[in-house]
Amino acid sequence: MTSIVVFCGSSEGYQECHRETAYGLGNMLAERGYRVVYGGAKIGLMGAVADGALDKGGDVIGVIPHFLRTKEVTHEGLTELILTNTMHERKLKMHELSDGVITLPGGWGTMEEMFEMLTWGQLGLHQKPMGMLNINGYYDSLKVLADTMVSEGFLKQEIRDMLLFSDSIEELLDLMENYVAPDVPQWVTKRTT
Ligand code: AMP
């Protein structure tokens, strides 16, 4: 991995730990020599990740659609800002520019970006490691849902395990660096035993 896309909230959340961890993630990615790719905003956790990486001298590429590029939203201090015509183009560009994915707490937008990348991985369209930074248990309920999908026969365990979880930035990066993508069909068939 040399370039990591970060999906996260355009809000900051109520608890200070979210902003602190997002900024710390940016710091650590720059220190480990990763290029950061993200949605190009200066607001919310998005801005905190970018600032964290830039403050440590890291490269940060923002990808934002023209219609979101208002003065209030766009981070003007990035290494590079790429403008796209649509949200779909934006996601494709972030995909093309990255070889690993980290998701921090966020809302629908964050979930949509993460799940699309996850389903592309499930279909074998990429082999990127995907890590959920589980700050303060934010994604515990997603873990429970994923396990229910497995126990109810809608998701294979190997595919479930594509999504890596940790509450520690260092541990998550270690898990991602050692990740090997599964080579299994995604469809679950009825148990015969
Ligand atoms: P949110 O998690 O809702 O704060 O959104 C975080 C990121 O997702 C921001 O970069 C938003 O521009 C983006 N986003 C919001 N809604 C959507 C959507 N429907 N499809 C794709 N990305 C979105």
mmCIF file of C-alpha atoms and ligand atoms in Angstrom:
data_model
loop_
_atom_site.group_PDB
_atom_site.id
_atom_site.type_symbol
_atom_site.label_atom_id
_atom_site.label_comp_id
_atom_site.label_asym_id
_atom_site.label_seq_id
_atom_site.Cartn_x
_atom_site.Cartn_y
_atom_site.Cartn_z
ATOM 1 C CA MET A 1 0.000 0.000 0.000
ATOM 2 C CA THR A 2 1.252 3.470 -0.837
ATOM 3 C CA SER A 3 -1.965 5.442 -1.071
ATOM 4 C CA ILE A 4 -4.943 5.208 1.265
ATOM 5 C CA VAL A 5 -8.417 6.614 0.698
ATOM 6 C CA VAL A 6 -10.145 7.780 3.865
ATOM 7 C CA PHE A 7 -13.939 7.882 4.072
ATOM 8 C CA CYS A 8 -15.361 9.799 7.025
ATOM 9 C CA GLY A 9 -18.008 12.214 8.192
ATOM 10 C CA SER A 10 -18.449 15.715 6.858
ATOM 11 C CA SER A 11 -19.571 16.375 10.449
ATOM 12 C CA GLU A 12 -17.310 16.198 13.505
ATOM 13 C CA GLY A 13 -19.537 14.238 15.844
ATOM 14 C CA TYR A 14 -20.345 15.347 19.374
ATOM 15 C CA GLN A 15 -17.388 13.697 21.058
ATOM 16 C CA GLU A 16 -13.952 15.278 20.842
ATOM 17 C CA CYS A 17 -12.320 11.825 20.480
ATOM 18 C CA HIS A 18 -13.571 11.592 16.886
ATOM 19 C CA ARG A 19 -11.817 14.743 15.707
ATOM 20 C CA GLU A 20 -8.685 13.881 17.695
ATOM 21 C CA THR A 21 -8.481 10.385 16.184
ATOM 22 C CA ALA A 22 -9.122 11.672 12.664
ATOM 23 C CA TYR A 23 -6.308 14.198 13.053
ATOM 24 C CA GLY A 24 -4.088 11.482 14.579
ATOM 25 C CA LEU A 25 -4.830 9.181 11.651
ATOM 26 C CA GLY A 26 -3.722 11.905 9.236
ATOM 27 C CA ASN A 27 -0.507 12.349 11.278
ATOM 28 C CA MET A 28 0.245 8.632 11.266
ATOM 29 C CA LEU A 29 -0.486 8.116 7.556
ATOM 30 C CA ALA A 30 1.936 10.910 6.673
ATOM 31 C CA GLU A 31 4.557 9.602 9.097
ATOM 32 C CA ARG A 32 4.341 6.125 7.570
ATOM 33 C CA GLY A 33 4.743 7.643 4.095
ATOM 34 C CA TYR A 34 1.234 7.030 2.788
ATOM 35 C CA ARG A 35 -0.454 9.439 0.425
ATOM 36 C CA VAL A 36 -3.946 10.364 1.641
ATOM 37 C CA VAL A 37 -6.864 10.487 -0.803
ATOM 38 C CA TYR A 38 -10.211 11.810 0.429
ATOM 39 C CA GLY A 39 -13.275 13.859 -0.465
ATOM 40 C CA GLY A 40 -11.544 17.259 -0.496
ATOM 41 C CA ALA A 41 -13.554 19.058 2.198
ATOM 42 C CA LYS A 42 -12.216 21.160 5.056
ATOM 43 C CA ILE A 43 -15.209 20.478 7.279
ATOM 44 C CA GLY A 44 -15.872 17.679 9.772
ATOM 45 C CA LEU A 45 -13.616 14.678 10.231
ATOM 46 C CA MET A 46 -12.650 15.062 6.565
ATOM 47 C CA GLY A 47 -10.871 18.324 7.288
ATOM 48 C CA ALA A 48 -9.241 16.870 10.414
ATOM 49 C CA VAL A 49 -7.697 13.928 8.510
ATOM 50 C CA ALA A 50 -6.362 16.236 5.798
ATOM 51 C CA ASP A 51 -4.912 18.717 8.318
ATOM 52 C CA GLY A 52 -3.316 15.892 10.301
ATOM 53 C CA ALA A 53 -1.492 14.595 7.226
ATOM 54 C CA LEU A 54 -0.548 18.046 5.885
ATOM 55 C CA ASP A 55 0.815 19.125 9.290
ATOM 56 C CA LYS A 56 3.266 16.203 9.116
ATOM 57 C CA GLY A 57 4.327 17.080 5.562
ATOM 58 C CA GLY A 58 2.238 14.366 3.894
ATOM 59 C CA ASP A 59 0.684 14.409 0.411
ATOM 60 C CA VAL A 60 -3.074 14.832 0.400
ATOM 61 C CA ILE A 61 -5.242 14.574 -2.706
ATOM 62 C CA GLY A 62 -8.824 15.808 -2.479
ATOM 63 C CA VAL A 63 -11.461 14.691 -4.970
ATOM 64 C CA ILE A 64 -14.612 16.790 -5.006
ATOM 65 C CA PRO A 65 -17.453 17.366 -7.479
ATOM 66 C CA HIS A 66 -17.854 20.859 -8.920
ATOM 67 C CA PHE A 67 -21.245 21.338 -7.280
ATOM 68 C CA LEU A 68 -19.773 20.865 -3.775
ATOM 69 C CA ARG A 69 -16.845 23.168 -4.404
ATOM 70 C CA THR A 70 -17.978 26.145 -2.384
ATOM 71 C CA LYS A 71 -15.599 28.272 -0.379
ATOM 72 C CA GLU A 72 -17.053 26.978 2.865
ATOM 73 C CA VAL A 73 -16.505 23.343 2.023
ATOM 74 C CA THR A 74 -13.337 22.890 -0.056
ATOM 75 C CA HIS A 75 -9.928 22.554 1.599
ATOM 76 C CA GLU A 76 -7.727 25.003 -0.322
ATOM 77 C CA GLY A 77 -4.405 23.881 1.174
ATOM 78 C CA LEU A 78 -4.131 20.394 -0.333
ATOM 79 C CA THR A 79 -1.271 18.959 -2.359
ATOM 80 C CA GLU A 80 -3.741 18.477 -5.195
ATOM 81 C CA LEU A 81 -7.461 19.058 -5.683
ATOM 82 C CA ILE A 82 -9.220 17.056 -8.390
ATOM 83 C CA LEU A 83 -12.626 18.291 -9.573
ATOM 84 C CA THR A 84 -15.162 15.860 -10.983
ATOM 85 C CA ASN A 85 -18.488 16.313 -12.724
ATOM 86 C CA THR A 86 -20.472 13.811 -10.665
ATOM 87 C CA MET A 87 -20.443 11.928 -7.361
ATOM 88 C CA HIS A 88 -19.937 8.686 -9.280
ATOM 89 C CA GLU A 89 -16.853 10.074 -11.006
ATOM 90 C CA ARG A 90 -15.560 11.195 -7.633
ATOM 91 C CA LYS A 91 -15.809 7.704 -6.149
ATOM 92 C CA LEU A 92 -14.230 6.122 -9.208
ATOM 93 C CA LYS A 93 -11.325 8.582 -9.037
ATOM 94 C CA MET A 94 -10.785 7.913 -5.316
ATOM 95 C CA HIS A 95 -10.805 4.186 -6.116
ATOM 96 C CA GLU A 96 -8.261 4.612 -8.936
ATOM 97 C CA LEU A 97 -5.921 6.658 -6.749
ATOM 98 C CA SER A 98 -5.849 4.329 -3.728
ATOM 99 C CA ASP A 99 -4.722 0.856 -2.765
ATOM 100 C CA GLY A 100 -6.202 0.715 0.724
ATOM 101 C CA VAL A 101 -9.361 2.061 2.393
ATOM 102 C CA ILE A 102 -9.896 3.369 5.914
ATOM 103 C CA THR A 103 -13.316 4.388 7.188
ATOM 104 C CA LEU A 104 -13.827 6.559 10.246
ATOM 105 C CA PRO A 105 -17.134 7.446 11.850
ATOM 106 C CA GLY A 106 -19.559 9.215 9.530
ATOM 107 C CA GLY A 107 -23.125 9.281 8.261
ATOM 108 C CA TRP A 108 -24.875 8.056 5.121
ATOM 109 C CA GLY A 109 -22.284 9.480 2.743
ATOM 110 C CA THR A 110 -19.492 7.656 4.531
ATOM 111 C CA MET A 111 -21.477 4.414 4.576
ATOM 112 C CA GLU A 112 -22.348 4.682 0.887
ATOM 113 C CA GLU A 113 -18.713 5.178 -0.099
ATOM 114 C CA MET A 114 -17.486 2.347 2.138
ATOM 115 C CA PHE A 115 -20.163 -0.162 1.098
ATOM 116 C CA GLU A 116 -19.661 0.455 -2.596
ATOM 117 C CA MET A 117 -15.929 -0.209 -2.236
ATOM 118 C CA LEU A 118 -16.674 -3.273 -0.091
ATOM 119 C CA THR A 119 -19.054 -4.747 -2.646
ATOM 120 C CA TRP A 120 -16.535 -4.123 -5.434
ATOM 121 C CA GLY A 121 -14.033 -6.090 -3.330
ATOM 122 C CA GLN A 122 -16.595 -8.857 -2.800
ATOM 123 C CA LEU A 123 -16.957 -9.138 -6.580
ATOM 124 C CA GLY A 124 -13.177 -9.396 -6.954
ATOM 125 C CA LEU A 125 -12.898 -6.048 -8.770
ATOM 126 C CA HIS A 126 -10.126 -5.022 -6.377
ATOM 127 C CA GLN A 127 -8.020 -6.609 -3.613
ATOM 128 C CA LYS A 128 -7.579 -3.555 -1.380
ATOM 129 C CA PRO A 129 -7.555 -3.999 2.380
ATOM 130 C CA MET A 130 -10.482 -2.205 4.016
ATOM 131 C CA GLY A 131 -10.209 -1.051 7.619
ATOM 132 C CA MET A 132 -12.861 0.359 9.941
ATOM 133 C CA LEU A 133 -11.394 2.610 12.616
ATOM 134 C CA ASN A 134 -13.789 1.703 15.395
ATOM 135 C CA ILE A 135 -13.440 4.803 17.554
ATOM 136 C CA ASN A 136 -15.272 4.485 20.865
ATOM 137 C CA GLY A 137 -17.239 1.445 19.623
ATOM 138 C CA TYR A 138 -18.859 3.462 16.820
ATOM 139 C CA TYR A 139 -18.909 0.452 14.476
ATOM 140 C CA ASP A 140 -19.748 -2.271 17.031
ATOM 141 C CA SER A 141 -23.304 -2.459 15.691
ATOM 142 C CA LEU A 142 -21.988 -2.906 12.138
ATOM 143 C CA LYS A 143 -19.909 -5.859 13.351
ATOM 144 C CA VAL A 144 -23.036 -7.385 14.899
ATOM 145 C CA LEU A 145 -24.966 -6.865 11.647
ATOM 146 C CA ALA A 146 -22.163 -8.480 9.610
ATOM 147 C CA ASP A 147 -22.133 -11.495 11.936
ATOM 148 C CA THR A 148 -25.920 -11.789 11.595
ATOM 149 C CA MET A 149 -25.544 -11.768 7.799
ATOM 150 C CA VAL A 150 -23.150 -14.710 8.161
ATOM 151 C CA SER A 151 -25.272 -16.684 10.639
ATOM 152 C CA GLU A 152 -28.417 -16.131 8.519
ATOM 153 C CA GLY A 153 -26.701 -17.311 5.334
ATOM 154 C CA PHE A 154 -26.410 -14.064 3.382
ATOM 155 C CA LEU A 155 -22.677 -13.523 3.662
ATOM 156 C CA LYS A 156 -19.707 -15.882 3.648
ATOM 157 C CA GLN A 157 -17.395 -15.736 6.658
ATOM 158 C CA GLU A 158 -14.402 -15.120 4.364
ATOM 159 C CA ILE A 159 -16.196 -12.169 2.763
ATOM 160 C CA ARG A 160 -17.262 -10.868 6.183
ATOM 161 C CA ASP A 161 -13.608 -11.016 7.210
ATOM 162 C CA MET A 162 -12.645 -8.693 4.354
ATOM 163 C CA LEU A 163 -13.725 -5.839 6.592
ATOM 164 C CA LEU A 164 -11.042 -5.280 9.243
ATOM 165 C CA PHE A 165 -11.915 -3.585 12.546
ATOM 166 C CA SER A 166 -9.740 -1.999 15.205
ATOM 167 C CA ASP A 167 -9.952 0.856 17.681
ATOM 168 C CA SER A 168 -6.220 1.471 17.266
ATOM 169 C CA ILE A 169 -4.724 3.252 14.252
ATOM 170 C CA GLU A 170 -1.463 1.305 14.475
ATOM 171 C CA GLU A 171 -3.150 -2.076 14.790
ATOM 172 C CA LEU A 172 -5.510 -1.287 11.906
ATOM 173 C CA LEU A 173 -2.606 -0.330 9.630
ATOM 174 C CA ASP A 174 -0.766 -3.517 10.625
ATOM 175 C CA LEU A 175 -3.859 -5.611 9.821
ATOM 176 C CA MET A 176 -4.177 -3.863 6.468
ATOM 177 C CA GLU A 177 -0.516 -4.297 5.597
ATOM 178 C CA ASN A 178 -0.778 -8.064 6.233
ATOM 179 C CA TYR A 179 -4.128 -8.490 4.481
ATOM 180 C CA VAL A 180 -4.576 -11.120 1.784
ATOM 181 C CA ALA A 181 -7.799 -10.870 -0.231
ATOM 182 C CA PRO A 182 -9.940 -14.055 -0.209
ATOM 183 C CA ASP A 183 -10.501 -15.985 -3.388
ATOM 184 C CA VAL A 184 -13.985 -17.368 -2.819
ATOM 185 C CA PRO A 185 -17.317 -17.036 -4.610
ATOM 186 C CA GLN A 186 -19.595 -14.660 -2.721
ATOM 187 C CA TRP A 187 -22.809 -16.675 -2.920
ATOM 188 C CA VAL A 188 -23.957 -18.704 0.073
ATOM 189 C CA THR A 189 -25.670 -22.023 -0.636
ATOM 190 C CA LYS A 190 -27.788 -24.134 1.717
ATOM 191 C CA ARG A 191 -25.893 -26.172 4.295
ATOM 192 C CA THR A 192 -25.842 -29.898 3.504
ATOM 193 C CA THR A 193 -24.763 -31.069 6.951
HETATM 194 P P1 AMP B 1 -21.425 12.023 5.552
HETATM 195 O O1 AMP B 1 -20.894 10.744 6.125
HETATM 196 O O2 AMP B 1 -22.867 11.924 5.196
HETATM 197 O O3 AMP B 1 -21.084 13.216 6.384
HETATM 198 O O4 AMP B 1 -20.676 12.219 4.154
HETATM 199 C C1 AMP B 1 -19.301 12.032 4.039
HETATM 200 C C2 AMP B 1 -18.878 12.087 2.596
HETATM 201 O O5 AMP B 1 -19.774 11.375 1.770
HETATM 202 C C3 AMP B 1 -18.802 13.481 1.990
HETATM 203 O O6 AMP B 1 -17.660 13.522 1.150
HETATM 204 C C4 AMP B 1 -20.035 13.592 1.144
HETATM 205 O O7 AMP B 1 -19.840 14.452 0.042
HETATM 206 C C5 AMP B 1 -20.200 12.184 0.668
HETATM 207 N N1 AMP B 1 -21.571 11.867 0.345
HETATM 208 C C6 AMP B 1 -22.682 12.371 0.905
HETATM 209 N N2 AMP B 1 -23.785 11.824 0.356
HETATM 210 C C7 AMP B 1 -23.354 10.964 -0.593
HETATM 211 C C8 AMP B 1 -23.985 10.100 -1.528
HETATM 212 N N3 AMP B 1 -25.308 10.003 -1.625
HETATM 213 N N4 AMP B 1 -23.204 9.351 -2.338
HETATM 214 C C9 AMP B 1 -21.884 9.416 -2.247
HETATM 215 N N5 AMP B 1 -21.230 10.197 -1.397
HETATM 216 C C10 AMP B 1 -21.945 10.975 -0.584
#
